[in-house]
Coordinates of C-alpha atoms in Angstrom, one line a residue:
M49 CA 65.2 4.8 -7.6
K50 CA 61.9 4.1 -6.0
M51 CA 60.8 6.0 -2.9
A52 CA 59.0 4.2 -0.1
L53 CA 55.6 5.7 0.5
K54 CA 55.1 7.0 4.0
P55 CA 52.1 5.5 5.5
K56 CA 49.3 7.9 6.4
P57 CA 48.7 8.4 10.1
A58 CA 45.6 6.6 11.3
Q59 CA 42.7 9.0 11.8
K60 CA 41.1 9.0 15.2
P61 CA 37.4 8.2 15.2
K62 CA 35.2 11.2 15.6
P63 CA 33.5 11.4 19.1
K64 CA 29.8 10.7 19.3
K65 CA 27.5 13.6 19.7
V66 CA 26.4 14.0 23.3
A67 CA 22.6 14.0 23.4
P68 CA 21.1 17.0 25.3
N69 CA 19.5 16.4 28.7
I70 CA 15.9 17.5 28.3
D71 CA 12.6 17.3 30.1
L72 CA 10.6 14.8 28.0
K73 CA 7.4 16.6 29.0
E74 CA 8.4 19.7 27.0
V75 CA 7.0 20.2 23.5
A76 CA 9.6 18.8 21.2
P77 CA 10.7 20.0 17.8
V78 CA 10.4 17.8 14.7
P79 CA 12.9 15.0 15.2
A80 CA 16.1 15.2 13.2
P81 CA 17.4 11.9 11.6
E82 CA 20.4 10.3 13.2
P83 CA 23.8 11.6 11.8
P84 CA 25.2 9.6 8.9
K85 CA 27.8 7.0 9.8
D86 CA 31.5 7.9 9.3
P87 CA 33.0 4.8 7.6
Q88 CA 36.4 5.6 9.1
S89 CA 35.0 5.7 12.6
E90 CA 33.3 2.3 12.4
E91 CA 34.8 -0.3 14.7
S92 CA 34.5 -4.0 15.0
P93 CA 32.0 -5.7 17.2
S94 CA 34.7 -6.1 19.8
S95 CA 35.3 -2.4 19.9
K96 CA 34.8 -0.1 22.9
E97 CA 31.7 1.4 21.5
Q98 CA 30.1 -1.9 21.0
E99 CA 30.9 -2.8 24.6
I100 CA 29.3 0.3 25.9
S101 CA 26.1 0.0 23.9
A102 CA 25.6 -3.8 24.1
P103 CA 22.9 -5.2 26.4
V104 CA 24.3 -6.0 29.9
V105 CA 22.4 -8.4 32.2
E106 CA 23.1 -7.1 35.7
P107 CA 23.8 -9.6 38.4
T108 CA 21.5 -9.6 41.4
E109 CA 23.2 -7.8 44.3
P110 CA 22.1 -7.4 47.9
K111 CA 20.2 -4.1 48.5
T112 CA 22.7 -3.1 51.2
K113 CA 25.5 -2.6 48.6
E114 CA 26.0 0.7 47.0
P115 CA 24.6 0.9 43.4
R116 CA 27.2 0.9 40.6
P117 CA 27.3 4.1 38.5
A118 CA 25.9 3.7 35.0
N119 CA 27.9 4.0 31.7
N120 CA 27.1 6.2 28.7
L121 CA 24.6 4.8 26.3
V122 CA 25.6 5.0 22.6
L123 CA 22.4 4.8 20.5
L124 CA 21.5 6.1 17.1
G125 CA 24.7 8.0 16.6
S126 CA 24.4 9.9 20.0
E127 CA 25.8 9.3 23.4
V128 CA 23.3 9.6 26.3
L129 CA 25.0 10.4 29.6
P130 CA 24.0 8.8 32.9
G131 CA 21.4 10.6 34.8
T132 CA 19.9 12.2 31.7
S133 CA 16.8 11.9 29.5
T134 CA 16.6 12.8 25.8
R135 CA 14.7 12.5 22.6
L136 CA 16.5 10.9 19.7
A137 CA 15.1 9.9 16.2
W138 CA 15.1 6.7 14.3
S139 CA 14.7 6.4 10.6
S140 CA 14.8 3.3 8.4
G141 CA 16.8 5.4 5.8
I142 CA 14.7 4.1 2.9
Q143 CA 14.3 6.9 0.4
I144 CA 11.0 5.8 -1.0
A145 CA 7.3 6.1 -0.1
G146 CA 8.2 8.6 2.6
L147 CA 9.8 5.9 4.7
A148 CA 12.9 8.0 5.6
Q149 CA 10.8 10.3 7.8
P150 CA 12.3 10.0 11.4
T151 CA 10.1 9.0 14.4
P152 CA 10.9 10.0 18.0
V153 CA 12.8 7.7 20.3
L154 CA 12.6 8.5 24.0
V155 CA 15.6 7.6 26.1
V156 CA 16.1 7.7 29.9
N157 CA 19.6 6.7 31.0
G158 CA 19.5 6.2 34.8
I159 CA 22.3 7.4 37.1
N160 CA 22.9 3.8 38.3
A161 CA 23.7 0.7 36.3
G162 CA 20.9 -1.7 35.5
P163 CA 19.1 -3.5 32.7
T164 CA 17.9 -1.9 29.5
L165 CA 14.1 -2.0 29.0
C166 CA 12.8 -1.3 25.5
L167 CA 9.1 -0.3 24.8
T168 CA 7.7 -0.4 21.2
G169 CA 4.2 0.8 20.1
T170 CA 2.2 1.2 16.9
I171 CA 4.0 -1.4 14.9
H172 CA 0.5 -1.6 13.5
G173 CA -0.3 2.0 12.5
D174 CA -3.9 2.0 13.8
E175 CA -3.1 0.7 17.3
L176 CA -2.9 3.9 19.4
N177 CA -3.1 2.9 23.1
G178 CA 0.6 2.0 23.1
I179 CA 1.6 5.5 22.2
E180 CA 0.1 6.9 25.4
I181 CA 1.2 4.0 27.5
I182 CA 4.9 4.6 26.5
R183 CA 4.6 8.4 26.8
Q184 CA 3.1 8.3 30.3
T185 CA 5.5 5.6 31.6
M186 CA 8.6 7.4 30.4
Y187 CA 7.5 10.9 31.3
D188 CA 7.1 9.8 34.9
L189 CA 10.7 8.5 35.2
D190 CA 13.4 10.5 37.0
P191 CA 16.9 9.6 35.6
E192 CA 18.4 10.5 39.0
K193 CA 16.4 7.7 40.6
L194 CA 16.6 5.1 37.8
S195 CA 18.8 2.1 37.7
G196 CA 19.3 1.1 34.1
R197 CA 17.9 2.5 30.9
V198 CA 14.5 2.8 29.3
V199 CA 14.2 3.2 25.5
G200 CA 10.8 3.9 24.1
V201 CA 9.6 4.1 20.4
P202 CA 6.0 5.2 20.7
I203 CA 5.3 5.1 16.9
V204 CA 7.3 2.4 15.0
N205 CA 5.1 2.4 11.9
L206 CA 4.9 6.2 11.2
P207 CA 3.5 5.9 7.7
G208 CA 0.7 3.6 8.9
F209 CA 0.0 5.9 11.8
Q210 CA -0.4 8.9 9.5
Q211 CA -2.8 7.0 7.2
G212 CA -4.7 5.3 10.1
S213 CA -3.7 1.9 8.6
R214 CA -2.5 -1.3 10.2
Y215 CA 0.0 -1.9 7.4
L216 CA 3.0 -0.3 5.7
P217 CA 2.5 1.5 2.4
D218 CA 3.3 -1.7 0.5
R219 CA 0.4 -3.4 2.4
R220 CA 2.7 -5.7 4.3
D221 CA 2.3 -6.4 8.0
L222 CA 5.6 -5.2 9.7
N223 CA 5.1 -7.6 12.6
R224 CA 5.7 -10.5 10.2
H225 CA 9.1 -9.5 9.0
F226 CA 11.5 -9.4 12.0
P227 CA 14.4 -9.5 12.4
G228 CA 14.4 -8.4 8.8
R229 CA 16.9 -8.3 6.0
S230 CA 19.0 -5.4 4.7
N231 CA 18.3 -6.4 1.1
G232 CA 14.7 -7.7 1.3
S233 CA 11.3 -6.0 0.8
L234 CA 10.4 -2.7 2.3
A235 CA 9.1 -4.4 5.4
D236 CA 12.2 -6.5 5.7
R237 CA 14.4 -3.5 5.5
I238 CA 12.4 -1.4 8.0
A239 CA 12.4 -4.4 10.4
H240 CA 16.1 -4.9 10.0
S241 CA 16.9 -1.3 10.7
L242 CA 14.8 -1.2 13.9
F243 CA 16.1 -4.5 15.1
E244 CA 19.8 -3.7 14.5
K245 CA 19.8 0.0 15.6
I246 CA 17.6 -0.3 18.7
I247 CA 16.3 -3.8 19.7
R248 CA 19.7 -5.4 20.0
H249 CA 20.6 -2.9 22.7
C250 CA 17.7 -4.3 24.9
D251 CA 17.8 -6.7 27.7
M252 CA 14.0 -6.7 28.0
L253 CA 11.3 -5.8 25.4
V254 CA 7.6 -5.1 25.8
D255 CA 5.9 -4.7 22.4
I256 CA 2.5 -3.0 22.9
H257 CA -0.5 -3.8 20.7
T258 CA -4.3 -3.6 20.7
G259 CA -7.0 -5.8 19.1
S260 CA -7.2 -5.5 15.3
L261 CA -10.1 -3.9 13.5
K262 CA -13.5 -4.5 15.3
R263 CA -11.9 -6.5 18.0
T264 CA -11.0 -5.5 21.5
N265 CA -8.6 -7.2 23.9
L266 CA -8.7 -7.2 27.7
P267 CA -5.3 -6.0 29.0
Q268 CA -3.1 -9.1 28.8
L269 CA 0.3 -10.5 28.0
R270 CA 1.1 -12.8 25.2
A271 CA 4.2 -14.8 26.1
D272 CA 5.9 -18.1 25.3
M273 CA 5.3 -19.8 28.7
N274 CA 7.4 -22.8 27.5
N275 CA 10.5 -20.6 27.8
P276 CA 11.5 -20.5 31.5
T277 CA 13.2 -17.1 31.2
V278 CA 10.1 -15.5 29.6
A279 CA 7.7 -17.2 32.0
E280 CA 9.7 -15.8 34.9
F281 CA 9.7 -12.4 33.2
T282 CA 5.9 -12.3 33.1
R283 CA 5.8 -12.4 36.9
G284 CA 6.8 -8.7 37.0
F285 CA 3.6 -7.5 35.4
D286 CA 0.9 -6.5 38.0
R287 CA -2.8 -7.4 37.3
M288 CA -2.1 -8.8 33.9
A289 CA -3.5 -12.1 32.7
V290 CA -1.2 -14.1 30.5
V291 CA -2.2 -16.0 27.4
H292 CA 0.4 -18.6 26.3
S293 CA 1.5 -18.0 22.7
S294 CA 4.8 -19.3 21.3
G295 CA 4.6 -16.5 18.7
S296 CA 4.7 -16.6 14.9
Q297 CA 7.8 -16.5 12.7
G298 CA 8.5 -12.8 11.9
M299 CA 7.0 -11.3 15.0
L300 CA 9.1 -8.8 16.9
R301 CA 8.6 -10.7 20.1
T302 CA 9.7 -14.0 18.5
A303 CA 12.8 -12.5 16.9
A304 CA 13.8 -10.8 20.2
V305 CA 13.4 -14.0 22.2
N306 CA 15.5 -15.8 19.6
A307 CA 18.2 -13.1 20.1
G308 CA 18.3 -13.7 23.8
I309 CA 16.1 -10.8 24.8
R310 CA 13.3 -11.4 27.3
S311 CA 10.2 -10.3 25.4
V312 CA 6.4 -10.2 25.7
T313 CA 3.5 -8.6 23.8
L314 CA 1.2 -6.4 25.8
E315 CA -2.3 -6.3 24.4
A316 CA -4.7 -3.5 25.6
G317 CA -8.0 -2.4 24.0
E318 CA -9.0 -1.8 20.4
S319 CA -7.6 -0.1 17.4
H320 CA -8.3 3.5 16.3
R321 CA -9.0 4.4 20.0
I322 CA -7.3 6.1 22.9
Q323 CA -8.8 4.3 25.9
E324 CA -7.9 5.7 29.3
H325 CA -8.8 2.6 31.3
Q326 CA -6.6 0.4 29.1
I327 CA -3.8 2.9 29.2
D328 CA -3.9 3.0 33.0
A329 CA -3.6 -0.7 33.1
G330 CA -0.6 -0.7 30.7
V331 CA 1.2 2.0 32.7
N332 CA 0.6 0.2 36.0
S333 CA 2.0 -3.0 34.6
L334 CA 5.1 -1.4 33.2
T335 CA 5.7 0.4 36.5
S336 CA 5.4 -2.8 38.4
L337 CA 7.8 -4.5 36.0
M338 CA 10.5 -1.8 36.6
E339 CA 10.0 -2.1 40.3
K340 CA 10.3 -5.9 40.1
Q341 CA 13.5 -5.6 38.1
G342 CA 15.1 -3.2 40.6
M343 CA 15.1 -0.3 38.2
I344 CA 12.9 2.0 40.4
S345 CA 12.0 2.0 44.1
R346 CA 8.4 3.0 44.9
M347 CA 5.7 2.1 47.3
F348 CA 3.9 -0.2 44.9
V349 CA 0.8 -2.1 46.0
W350 CA 0.5 -5.3 44.0
G351 CA -2.9 -6.6 43.1
D352 CA -4.2 -10.2 43.1
P353 CA -2.2 -12.7 40.9
Q354 CA -3.9 -13.2 37.6
P355 CA -4.3 -16.6 35.8
V356 CA -2.2 -18.0 33.0
Y357 CA -4.3 -19.3 30.1
Y358 CA -2.6 -22.1 28.2
N359 CA -5.5 -22.6 25.7
S360 CA -8.1 -20.3 24.2
A361 CA -10.8 -20.5 21.5
W362 CA -13.1 -18.2 19.5
I363 CA -16.9 -18.3 20.0
R364 CA -18.6 -17.0 16.9
A365 CA -22.2 -15.9 16.1
N366 CA -24.1 -18.3 13.9
H367 CA -26.6 -15.7 12.5
G368 CA -26.4 -12.2 11.0
G369 CA -28.1 -9.3 12.6
I370 CA -27.5 -6.7 15.3
L371 CA -25.9 -8.2 18.3
F372 CA -25.5 -7.2 22.0
S373 CA -23.1 -9.0 24.3
E374 CA -24.5 -9.8 27.8
V375 CA -21.0 -10.5 29.0
K376 CA -18.5 -7.8 29.6
L377 CA -14.9 -8.1 28.5
G378 CA -13.0 -9.9 31.1
A379 CA -16.0 -11.5 32.8
K380 CA -15.8 -15.2 33.7
V381 CA -18.0 -17.6 31.7
S382 CA -18.8 -21.2 32.3
K383 CA -19.5 -24.1 30.0
G384 CA -22.9 -23.9 28.4
Q385 CA -23.2 -20.2 28.9
S386 CA -22.5 -19.3 25.3
G387 CA -26.3 -18.9 24.6
K388 CA -26.2 -15.8 26.8
V389 CA -23.2 -14.2 25.2
W390 CA -25.1 -12.7 22.2
K391 CA -28.6 -11.6 21.7
V392 CA -29.9 -11.3 18.1
I393 CA -32.2 -8.3 17.8
K394 CA -33.1 -8.7 14.2
E395 CA -32.0 -11.5 11.9
T396 CA -31.2 -11.0 8.3
K397 CA -31.2 -13.4 5.4
G398 CA -27.6 -14.1 4.6
D399 CA -24.7 -11.8 5.5
M400 CA -24.9 -8.1 6.4
P401 CA -24.4 -5.9 3.3
G402 CA -20.7 -5.6 2.4
M403 CA -19.6 -7.9 5.2
N404 CA -18.2 -11.4 5.0
K405 CA -18.0 -12.0 8.7
P406 CA -20.3 -12.0 11.7
P407 CA -21.2 -8.4 12.7
L408 CA -19.6 -8.8 16.2
W409 CA -17.3 -11.2 17.9
E410 CA -15.4 -11.2 21.1
R411 CA -12.6 -13.4 22.3
V412 CA -13.5 -15.4 25.4
G413 CA -10.9 -17.3 27.3
N414 CA -11.8 -21.0 27.1
H415 CA -8.9 -22.2 29.3
C416 CA -8.1 -25.9 29.6
S417 CA -5.5 -25.4 32.4
T418 CA -5.0 -22.4 34.6
T419 CA -2.0 -21.6 36.8
N420 CA -1.9 -18.8 39.3
R421 CA 1.4 -17.0 39.3

């Protein structure tokens, strides 16, 4: 006689760990990696957890209405309560080349409901200004006065940062591999982990960069101005010129826009440097953005509207030597003025030793059409 097997009772999913409410300004211990996933607690995309952590575009409401209370934010295996700030940790989970080392993730979950703004820095490991822009912006937030959430990853490419290198240990450029693949190269897998665990929770994304080696960038936005949603998004950044760029395949900004997330790149300064003037400009623009989006309420004085450049070109030196620029970064130049941009002190025969490029170049906006915002 066969006995019918009694079905096992369904196990209740384990509750998420509640993240501690901390002062982000306090010295932090070494970040611990996110807790491992419990296969029995995983739910379908239509589950309650997914509903809590998914990006929500908040409708515009009259200021006279009472603000709606915020929900808990489920992120990286932890639950961040409304009106709190905390420090989490993200790791790609790749157990090679030191890529499993966790990097800090700063989170401020406001007391009131609102959009989720994500800030990323140091995707290129030698670009340092973004670290301080994110730190200063988030340390200045009061969760009791914030509507929405701000999630900041100051150092995305931690191995590159530790080595002072733009690239990952496998010499790939991480910002050419988004949204990534779970079974691809190291860069693909890191990009996939960041995109799935953090970026998909965002309504808005500002990816912060600097000029690459031996180049410096005036504080500016790179944005796809052919996208009406992105073009409108750029209006929230105070005192920031905008350079139209549709973006390359594999860039974080491009992948985020394709996923329905309003996204721009903020360029400020040069690599291997911490530059206070560039950092101040970045912090100011992010503060204005949060004020524009209704996330904070401050007495903010807006500067003059900056132009949008739909076309740009490089002006390069024709001779080797020691060069001095007679035009400061950000200065306006007119047609025919290029002879005053560089002064050759001493010419050399051929290239400079060990160099296969001009000793100095700067990017100068050669705009064909300009639109004030």
